[in-house]
Amino acid sequence: MLTYKTRYSILALVHLAREYNKGPVMIGTIAQEERIPKRFLEGILLELKKNGYLDSKLGKNGGYFLIRKPDEVNLMEILRLFEGAIALLPCISEKYYRPCEHCKDEASCTIRHTFKDIREYTYNKLAETTLQSLL
């Protein structure tokens, strides 16, 4: 299950994708229109900025804006940023692999094979789903 942080980050990014190249959007506007607690959103936007997705402008007409094109940001990146591994089991994770403590032989483990198929589908679906495709 996704954390609120991940869900809110996706909502905020889609909101900013709708406003791409139209100038900065104030935090309060995003918070109100997407029904995200403003204080929580501030931290999320700072983290997205730190990781190269957003920039901000101070002042009367300030706010946040995407610095990458909406079709260049996919959900897989965002999930990895906020959730870590995509895989449900550590023995099938690409970035966070750990051997299974219960498996006698990973190559013949039917449970592992099933969850690997789920991971592959999930990875591919998230990788092909861009902010642009969610508009």
mmCIF file with all atom_site columns, C-alpha atoms in Angstrom:
data_model
loop_
_atom_site.group_PDB
_atom_site.id
_atom_site.type_symbol
_atom_site.label_atom_id
_atom_site.label_alt_id
_atom_site.label_comp_id
_atom_site.label_asym_id
_atom_site.label_entity_id
_atom_site.label_seq_id
_atom_site.pdbx_PDB_ins_code
_atom_site.Cartn_x
_atom_site.Cartn_y
_atom_site.Cartn_z
_atom_site.occupancy
_atom_site.B_iso_or_equiv
_atom_site.pdbx_formal_charge
_atom_site.auth_seq_id
_atom_site.auth_comp_id
_atom_site.auth_asym_id
_atom_site.auth_atom_id
_atom_site.pdbx_PDB_model_num
ATOM 1   C CA . MET A 1 1   ? 0.000  0.000   0.000   1.00 0.00 ? 1   MET A CA 1
ATOM 2   C CA . LEU A 1 2   ? 1.302  3.449   -0.866  1.00 0.00 ? 2   LEU A CA 1
ATOM 3   C CA . THR A 1 3   ? 2.087  5.898   1.890   1.00 0.00 ? 3   THR A CA 1
ATOM 4   C CA . TYR A 1 4   ? 0.322  9.242   2.007   1.00 0.00 ? 4   TYR A CA 1
ATOM 5   C CA . LYS A 1 5   ? 3.633  10.849  1.128   1.00 0.00 ? 5   LYS A CA 1
ATOM 6   C CA . THR A 1 6   ? 3.807  8.959   -2.163  1.00 0.00 ? 6   THR A CA 1
ATOM 7   C CA . ARG A 1 7   ? 0.144  9.516   -2.986  1.00 0.00 ? 7   ARG A CA 1
ATOM 8   C CA . TYR A 1 8   ? 0.397  13.230  -2.248  1.00 0.00 ? 8   TYR A CA 1
ATOM 9   C CA . SER A 1 9   ? 3.599  13.543  -4.277  1.00 0.00 ? 9   SER A CA 1
ATOM 10  C CA . ILE A 1 10  ? 1.855  12.024  -7.306  1.00 0.00 ? 10  ILE A CA 1
ATOM 11  C CA . LEU A 1 11  ? -1.147 14.329  -6.891  1.00 0.00 ? 11  LEU A CA 1
ATOM 12  C CA . ALA A 1 12  ? 1.121  17.372  -6.592  1.00 0.00 ? 12  ALA A CA 1
ATOM 13  C CA . LEU A 1 13  ? 3.232  16.345  -9.591  1.00 0.00 ? 13  LEU A CA 1
ATOM 14  C CA . VAL A 1 14  ? 0.173  15.774  -11.777 1.00 0.00 ? 14  VAL A CA 1
ATOM 15  C CA . HIS A 1 15  ? -1.142 19.172  -10.690 1.00 0.00 ? 15  HIS A CA 1
ATOM 16  C CA . LEU A 1 16  ? 2.173  20.799  -11.646 1.00 0.00 ? 16  LEU A CA 1
ATOM 17  C CA . ALA A 1 17  ? 2.204  18.852  -14.932 1.00 0.00 ? 17  ALA A CA 1
ATOM 18  C CA . ARG A 1 18  ? -1.156 20.446  -15.815 1.00 0.00 ? 18  ARG A CA 1
ATOM 19  C CA . GLU A 1 19  ? 0.480  23.833  -15.225 1.00 0.00 ? 19  GLU A CA 1
ATOM 20  C CA . TYR A 1 20  ? 3.730  22.983  -17.032 1.00 0.00 ? 20  TYR A CA 1
ATOM 21  C CA . ASN A 1 21  ? 5.297  26.061  -18.685 1.00 0.00 ? 21  ASN A CA 1
ATOM 22  C CA . LYS A 1 22  ? 2.611  28.358  -17.233 1.00 0.00 ? 22  LYS A CA 1
ATOM 23  C CA . GLY A 1 23  ? 4.713  29.620  -14.333 1.00 0.00 ? 23  GLY A CA 1
ATOM 24  C CA . PRO A 1 24  ? 5.054  28.757  -10.653 1.00 0.00 ? 24  PRO A CA 1
ATOM 25  C CA . VAL A 1 25  ? 2.122  27.409  -8.622  1.00 0.00 ? 25  VAL A CA 1
ATOM 26  C CA . MET A 1 26  ? 1.737  28.393  -4.978  1.00 0.00 ? 26  MET A CA 1
ATOM 27  C CA . ILE A 1 27  ? 1.819  25.649  -2.355  1.00 0.00 ? 27  ILE A CA 1
ATOM 28  C CA . GLY A 1 28  ? -1.517 26.816  -0.986  1.00 0.00 ? 28  GLY A CA 1
ATOM 29  C CA . THR A 1 29  ? -3.168 26.389  -4.377  1.00 0.00 ? 29  THR A CA 1
ATOM 30  C CA . ILE A 1 30  ? -1.895 22.837  -4.768  1.00 0.00 ? 30  ILE A CA 1
ATOM 31  C CA . ALA A 1 31  ? -2.806 21.966  -1.184  1.00 0.00 ? 31  ALA A CA 1
ATOM 32  C CA . GLN A 1 32  ? -6.336 23.312  -1.510  1.00 0.00 ? 32  GLN A CA 1
ATOM 33  C CA . GLU A 1 33  ? -7.142 21.922  -4.963  1.00 0.00 ? 33  GLU A CA 1
ATOM 34  C CA . GLU A 1 34  ? -5.654 18.476  -4.283  1.00 0.00 ? 34  GLU A CA 1
ATOM 35  C CA . ARG A 1 35  ? -6.818 18.332  -0.637  1.00 0.00 ? 35  ARG A CA 1
ATOM 36  C CA . ILE A 1 36  ? -3.324 17.800  0.750   1.00 0.00 ? 36  ILE A CA 1
ATOM 37  C CA . PRO A 1 37  ? -2.307 19.153  4.181   1.00 0.00 ? 37  PRO A CA 1
ATOM 38  C CA . LYS A 1 38  ? -0.147 22.200  3.414   1.00 0.00 ? 38  LYS A CA 1
ATOM 39  C CA . ARG A 1 39  ? 2.556  21.446  5.992   1.00 0.00 ? 39  ARG A CA 1
ATOM 40  C CA . PHE A 1 40  ? 2.933  17.902  4.699   1.00 0.00 ? 40  PHE A CA 1
ATOM 41  C CA . LEU A 1 41  ? 3.014  19.148  1.106   1.00 0.00 ? 41  LEU A CA 1
ATOM 42  C CA . GLU A 1 42  ? 5.828  21.598  1.880   1.00 0.00 ? 42  GLU A CA 1
ATOM 43  C CA . GLY A 1 43  ? 8.146  18.748  2.856   1.00 0.00 ? 43  GLY A CA 1
ATOM 44  C CA . ILE A 1 44  ? 7.174  16.681  -0.180  1.00 0.00 ? 44  ILE A CA 1
ATOM 45  C CA . LEU A 1 45  ? 7.824  19.553  -2.585  1.00 0.00 ? 45  LEU A CA 1
ATOM 46  C CA . LEU A 1 46  ? 11.200 20.246  -0.991  1.00 0.00 ? 46  LEU A CA 1
ATOM 47  C CA . GLU A 1 47  ? 12.162 16.603  -1.427  1.00 0.00 ? 47  GLU A CA 1
ATOM 48  C CA . LEU A 1 48  ? 11.045 16.645  -5.070  1.00 0.00 ? 48  LEU A CA 1
ATOM 49  C CA . LYS A 1 49  ? 13.068 19.814  -5.585  1.00 0.00 ? 49  LYS A CA 1
ATOM 50  C CA . LYS A 1 50  ? 16.142 18.288  -3.944  1.00 0.00 ? 50  LYS A CA 1
ATOM 51  C CA . ASN A 1 51  ? 15.844 15.287  -6.269  1.00 0.00 ? 51  ASN A CA 1
ATOM 52  C CA . GLY A 1 52  ? 15.663 17.337  -9.469  1.00 0.00 ? 52  GLY A CA 1
ATOM 53  C CA . TYR A 1 53  ? 11.971 17.259  -10.342 1.00 0.00 ? 53  TYR A CA 1
ATOM 54  C CA . LEU A 1 54  ? 10.973 20.774  -9.294  1.00 0.00 ? 54  LEU A CA 1
ATOM 55  C CA . ASP A 1 55  ? 12.310 24.243  -8.794  1.00 0.00 ? 55  ASP A CA 1
ATOM 56  C CA . SER A 1 56  ? 10.793 27.186  -7.005  1.00 0.00 ? 56  SER A CA 1
ATOM 57  C CA . LYS A 1 57  ? 10.558 30.933  -7.277  1.00 0.00 ? 57  LYS A CA 1
ATOM 58  C CA . LEU A 1 58  ? 10.215 33.288  -4.325  1.00 0.00 ? 58  LEU A CA 1
ATOM 59  C CA . GLY A 1 59  ? 8.044  36.350  -4.184  1.00 0.00 ? 59  GLY A CA 1
ATOM 60  C CA . LYS A 1 60  ? 4.546  37.516  -4.999  1.00 0.00 ? 60  LYS A CA 1
ATOM 61  C CA . ASN A 1 61  ? 4.247  35.356  -8.113  1.00 0.00 ? 61  ASN A CA 1
ATOM 62  C CA . GLY A 1 62  ? 6.321  32.559  -6.639  1.00 0.00 ? 62  GLY A CA 1
ATOM 63  C CA . GLY A 1 63  ? 5.704  28.882  -6.139  1.00 0.00 ? 63  GLY A CA 1
ATOM 64  C CA . TYR A 1 64  ? 6.839  25.547  -7.493  1.00 0.00 ? 64  TYR A CA 1
ATOM 65  C CA . PHE A 1 65  ? 7.135  24.333  -11.065 1.00 0.00 ? 65  PHE A CA 1
ATOM 66  C CA . LEU A 1 66  ? 8.306  21.223  -12.907 1.00 0.00 ? 66  LEU A CA 1
ATOM 67  C CA . ILE A 1 67  ? 11.783 21.422  -14.410 1.00 0.00 ? 67  ILE A CA 1
ATOM 68  C CA . ARG A 1 68  ? 11.382 18.159  -16.308 1.00 0.00 ? 68  ARG A CA 1
ATOM 69  C CA . LYS A 1 69  ? 8.822  17.642  -19.040 1.00 0.00 ? 69  LYS A CA 1
ATOM 70  C CA . PRO A 1 70  ? 5.708  15.740  -17.876 1.00 0.00 ? 70  PRO A CA 1
ATOM 71  C CA . ASP A 1 71  ? 6.412  12.979  -20.385 1.00 0.00 ? 71  ASP A CA 1
ATOM 72  C CA . GLU A 1 72  ? 9.895  12.478  -18.879 1.00 0.00 ? 72  GLU A CA 1
ATOM 73  C CA . VAL A 1 73  ? 8.732  11.728  -15.322 1.00 0.00 ? 73  VAL A CA 1
ATOM 74  C CA . ASN A 1 74  ? 7.259  8.295   -14.650 1.00 0.00 ? 74  ASN A CA 1
ATOM 75  C CA . LEU A 1 75  ? 5.590  6.776   -11.617 1.00 0.00 ? 75  LEU A CA 1
ATOM 76  C CA . MET A 1 76  ? 8.346  4.201   -11.132 1.00 0.00 ? 76  MET A CA 1
ATOM 77  C CA . GLU A 1 77  ? 10.831 6.989   -10.320 1.00 0.00 ? 77  GLU A CA 1
ATOM 78  C CA . ILE A 1 78  ? 8.467  8.582   -7.835  1.00 0.00 ? 78  ILE A CA 1
ATOM 79  C CA . LEU A 1 79  ? 7.642  5.297   -6.109  1.00 0.00 ? 79  LEU A CA 1
ATOM 80  C CA . ARG A 1 80  ? 11.311 4.438   -5.803  1.00 0.00 ? 80  ARG A CA 1
ATOM 81  C CA . LEU A 1 81  ? 12.039 7.888   -4.391  1.00 0.00 ? 81  LEU A CA 1
ATOM 82  C CA . PHE A 1 82  ? 9.407  7.705   -1.663  1.00 0.00 ? 82  PHE A CA 1
ATOM 83  C CA . GLU A 1 83  ? 8.806  3.976   -1.151  1.00 0.00 ? 83  GLU A CA 1
ATOM 84  C CA . GLY A 1 84  ? 12.129 2.353   -2.020  1.00 0.00 ? 84  GLY A CA 1
ATOM 85  C CA . ALA A 1 85  ? 11.801 -1.078  -3.599  1.00 0.00 ? 85  ALA A CA 1
ATOM 86  C CA . ILE A 1 86  ? 9.128  -1.874  -6.163  1.00 0.00 ? 86  ILE A CA 1
ATOM 87  C CA . ALA A 1 87  ? 9.363  -5.599  -5.423  1.00 0.00 ? 87  ALA A CA 1
ATOM 88  C CA . LEU A 1 88  ? 7.253  -7.168  -2.687  1.00 0.00 ? 88  LEU A CA 1
ATOM 89  C CA . LEU A 1 89  ? 10.028 -9.602  -1.726  1.00 0.00 ? 89  LEU A CA 1
ATOM 90  C CA . PRO A 1 90  ? 13.697 -8.726  -1.234  1.00 0.00 ? 90  PRO A CA 1
ATOM 91  C CA . CYS A 1 91  ? 14.862 -11.786 -3.188  1.00 0.00 ? 91  CYS A CA 1
ATOM 92  C CA . ILE A 1 92  ? 13.399 -10.360 -6.430  1.00 0.00 ? 92  ILE A CA 1
ATOM 93  C CA . SER A 1 93  ? 14.336 -6.729  -5.976  1.00 0.00 ? 93  SER A CA 1
ATOM 94  C CA . GLU A 1 94  ? 16.774 -5.190  -8.462  1.00 0.00 ? 94  GLU A CA 1
ATOM 95  C CA . LYS A 1 95  ? 18.004 -2.335  -6.290  1.00 0.00 ? 95  LYS A CA 1
ATOM 96  C CA . TYR A 1 96  ? 17.450 -3.806  -2.820  1.00 0.00 ? 96  TYR A CA 1
ATOM 97  C CA . TYR A 1 97  ? 18.153 -7.509  -3.346  1.00 0.00 ? 97  TYR A CA 1
ATOM 98  C CA . ARG A 1 98  ? 18.659 -9.763  -0.317  1.00 0.00 ? 98  ARG A CA 1
ATOM 99  C CA . PRO A 1 99  ? 18.671 -13.571 -0.402  1.00 0.00 ? 99  PRO A CA 1
ATOM 100 C CA . CYS A 1 100 ? 15.495 -15.143 0.919   1.00 0.00 ? 100 CYS A CA 1
ATOM 101 C CA . GLU A 1 101 ? 15.975 -16.654 4.356   1.00 0.00 ? 101 GLU A CA 1
ATOM 102 C CA . HIS A 1 102 ? 13.257 -19.246 3.697   1.00 0.00 ? 102 HIS A CA 1
ATOM 103 C CA . CYS A 1 103 ? 14.261 -20.390 0.221   1.00 0.00 ? 103 CYS A CA 1
ATOM 104 C CA . LYS A 1 104 ? 16.283 -23.540 -0.249  1.00 0.00 ? 104 LYS A CA 1
ATOM 105 C CA . ASP A 1 105 ? 16.802 -22.778 -3.944  1.00 0.00 ? 105 ASP A CA 1
ATOM 106 C CA . GLU A 1 106 ? 15.779 -19.440 -5.479  1.00 0.00 ? 106 GLU A CA 1
ATOM 107 C CA . ALA A 1 107 ? 15.861 -20.899 -9.002  1.00 0.00 ? 107 ALA A CA 1
ATOM 108 C CA . SER A 1 108 ? 13.104 -23.405 -8.246  1.00 0.00 ? 108 SER A CA 1
ATOM 109 C CA . CYS A 1 109 ? 11.031 -21.390 -5.766  1.00 0.00 ? 109 CYS A CA 1
ATOM 110 C CA . THR A 1 110 ? 7.510  -21.080 -7.190  1.00 0.00 ? 110 THR A CA 1
ATOM 111 C CA . ILE A 1 111 ? 6.602  -18.326 -4.740  1.00 0.00 ? 111 ILE A CA 1
ATOM 112 C CA . ARG A 1 112 ? 9.580  -16.284 -5.898  1.00 0.00 ? 112 ARG A CA 1
ATOM 113 C CA . HIS A 1 113 ? 8.689  -16.829 -9.583  1.00 0.00 ? 113 HIS A CA 1
ATOM 114 C CA . THR A 1 114 ? 5.118  -15.649 -9.022  1.00 0.00 ? 114 THR A CA 1
ATOM 115 C CA . PHE A 1 115 ? 6.196  -12.516 -7.191  1.00 0.00 ? 115 PHE A CA 1
ATOM 116 C CA . LYS A 1 116 ? 8.876  -11.871 -9.803  1.00 0.00 ? 116 LYS A CA 1
ATOM 117 C CA . ASP A 1 117 ? 6.172  -11.854 -12.496 1.00 0.00 ? 117 ASP A CA 1
ATOM 118 C CA . ILE A 1 118 ? 4.153  -9.413  -10.379 1.00 0.00 ? 118 ILE A CA 1
ATOM 119 C CA . ARG A 1 119 ? 7.226  -7.232  -9.922  1.00 0.00 ? 119 ARG A CA 1
ATOM 120 C CA . GLU A 1 120 ? 7.959  -7.204  -13.666 1.00 0.00 ? 120 GLU A CA 1
ATOM 121 C CA . TYR A 1 121 ? 4.404  -6.228  -14.547 1.00 0.00 ? 121 TYR A CA 1
ATOM 122 C CA . THR A 1 122 ? 4.325  -3.549  -11.856 1.00 0.00 ? 122 THR A CA 1
ATOM 123 C CA . TYR A 1 123 ? 7.719  -2.163  -12.845 1.00 0.00 ? 123 TYR A CA 1
ATOM 124 C CA . ASN A 1 124 ? 6.780  -1.972  -16.535 1.00 0.00 ? 124 ASN A CA 1
ATOM 125 C CA . LYS A 1 125 ? 3.386  -0.394  -15.863 1.00 0.00 ? 125 LYS A CA 1
ATOM 126 C CA . LEU A 1 126 ? 4.877  2.235   -13.539 1.00 0.00 ? 126 LEU A CA 1
ATOM 127 C CA . ALA A 1 127 ? 7.760  2.942   -15.935 1.00 0.00 ? 127 ALA A CA 1
ATOM 128 C CA . GLU A 1 128 ? 5.397  3.537   -18.870 1.00 0.00 ? 128 GLU A CA 1
ATOM 129 C CA . THR A 1 129 ? 3.006  5.724   -16.865 1.00 0.00 ? 129 THR A CA 1
ATOM 130 C CA . THR A 1 130 ? 4.241  9.293   -17.106 1.00 0.00 ? 130 THR A CA 1
ATOM 131 C CA . LEU A 1 131 ? 2.818  12.449  -15.593 1.00 0.00 ? 131 LEU A CA 1
ATOM 132 C CA . GLN A 1 132 ? 1.708  13.363  -19.123 1.00 0.00 ? 132 GLN A CA 1
ATOM 133 C CA . SER A 1 133 ? -0.315 10.159  -19.411 1.00 0.00 ? 133 SER A CA 1
ATOM 134 C CA . LEU A 1 134 ? -2.145 10.996  -16.169 1.00 0.00 ? 134 LEU A CA 1
ATOM 135 C CA . LEU A 1 135 ? -3.405 14.376  -17.386 1.00 0.00 ? 135 LEU A CA 1
#
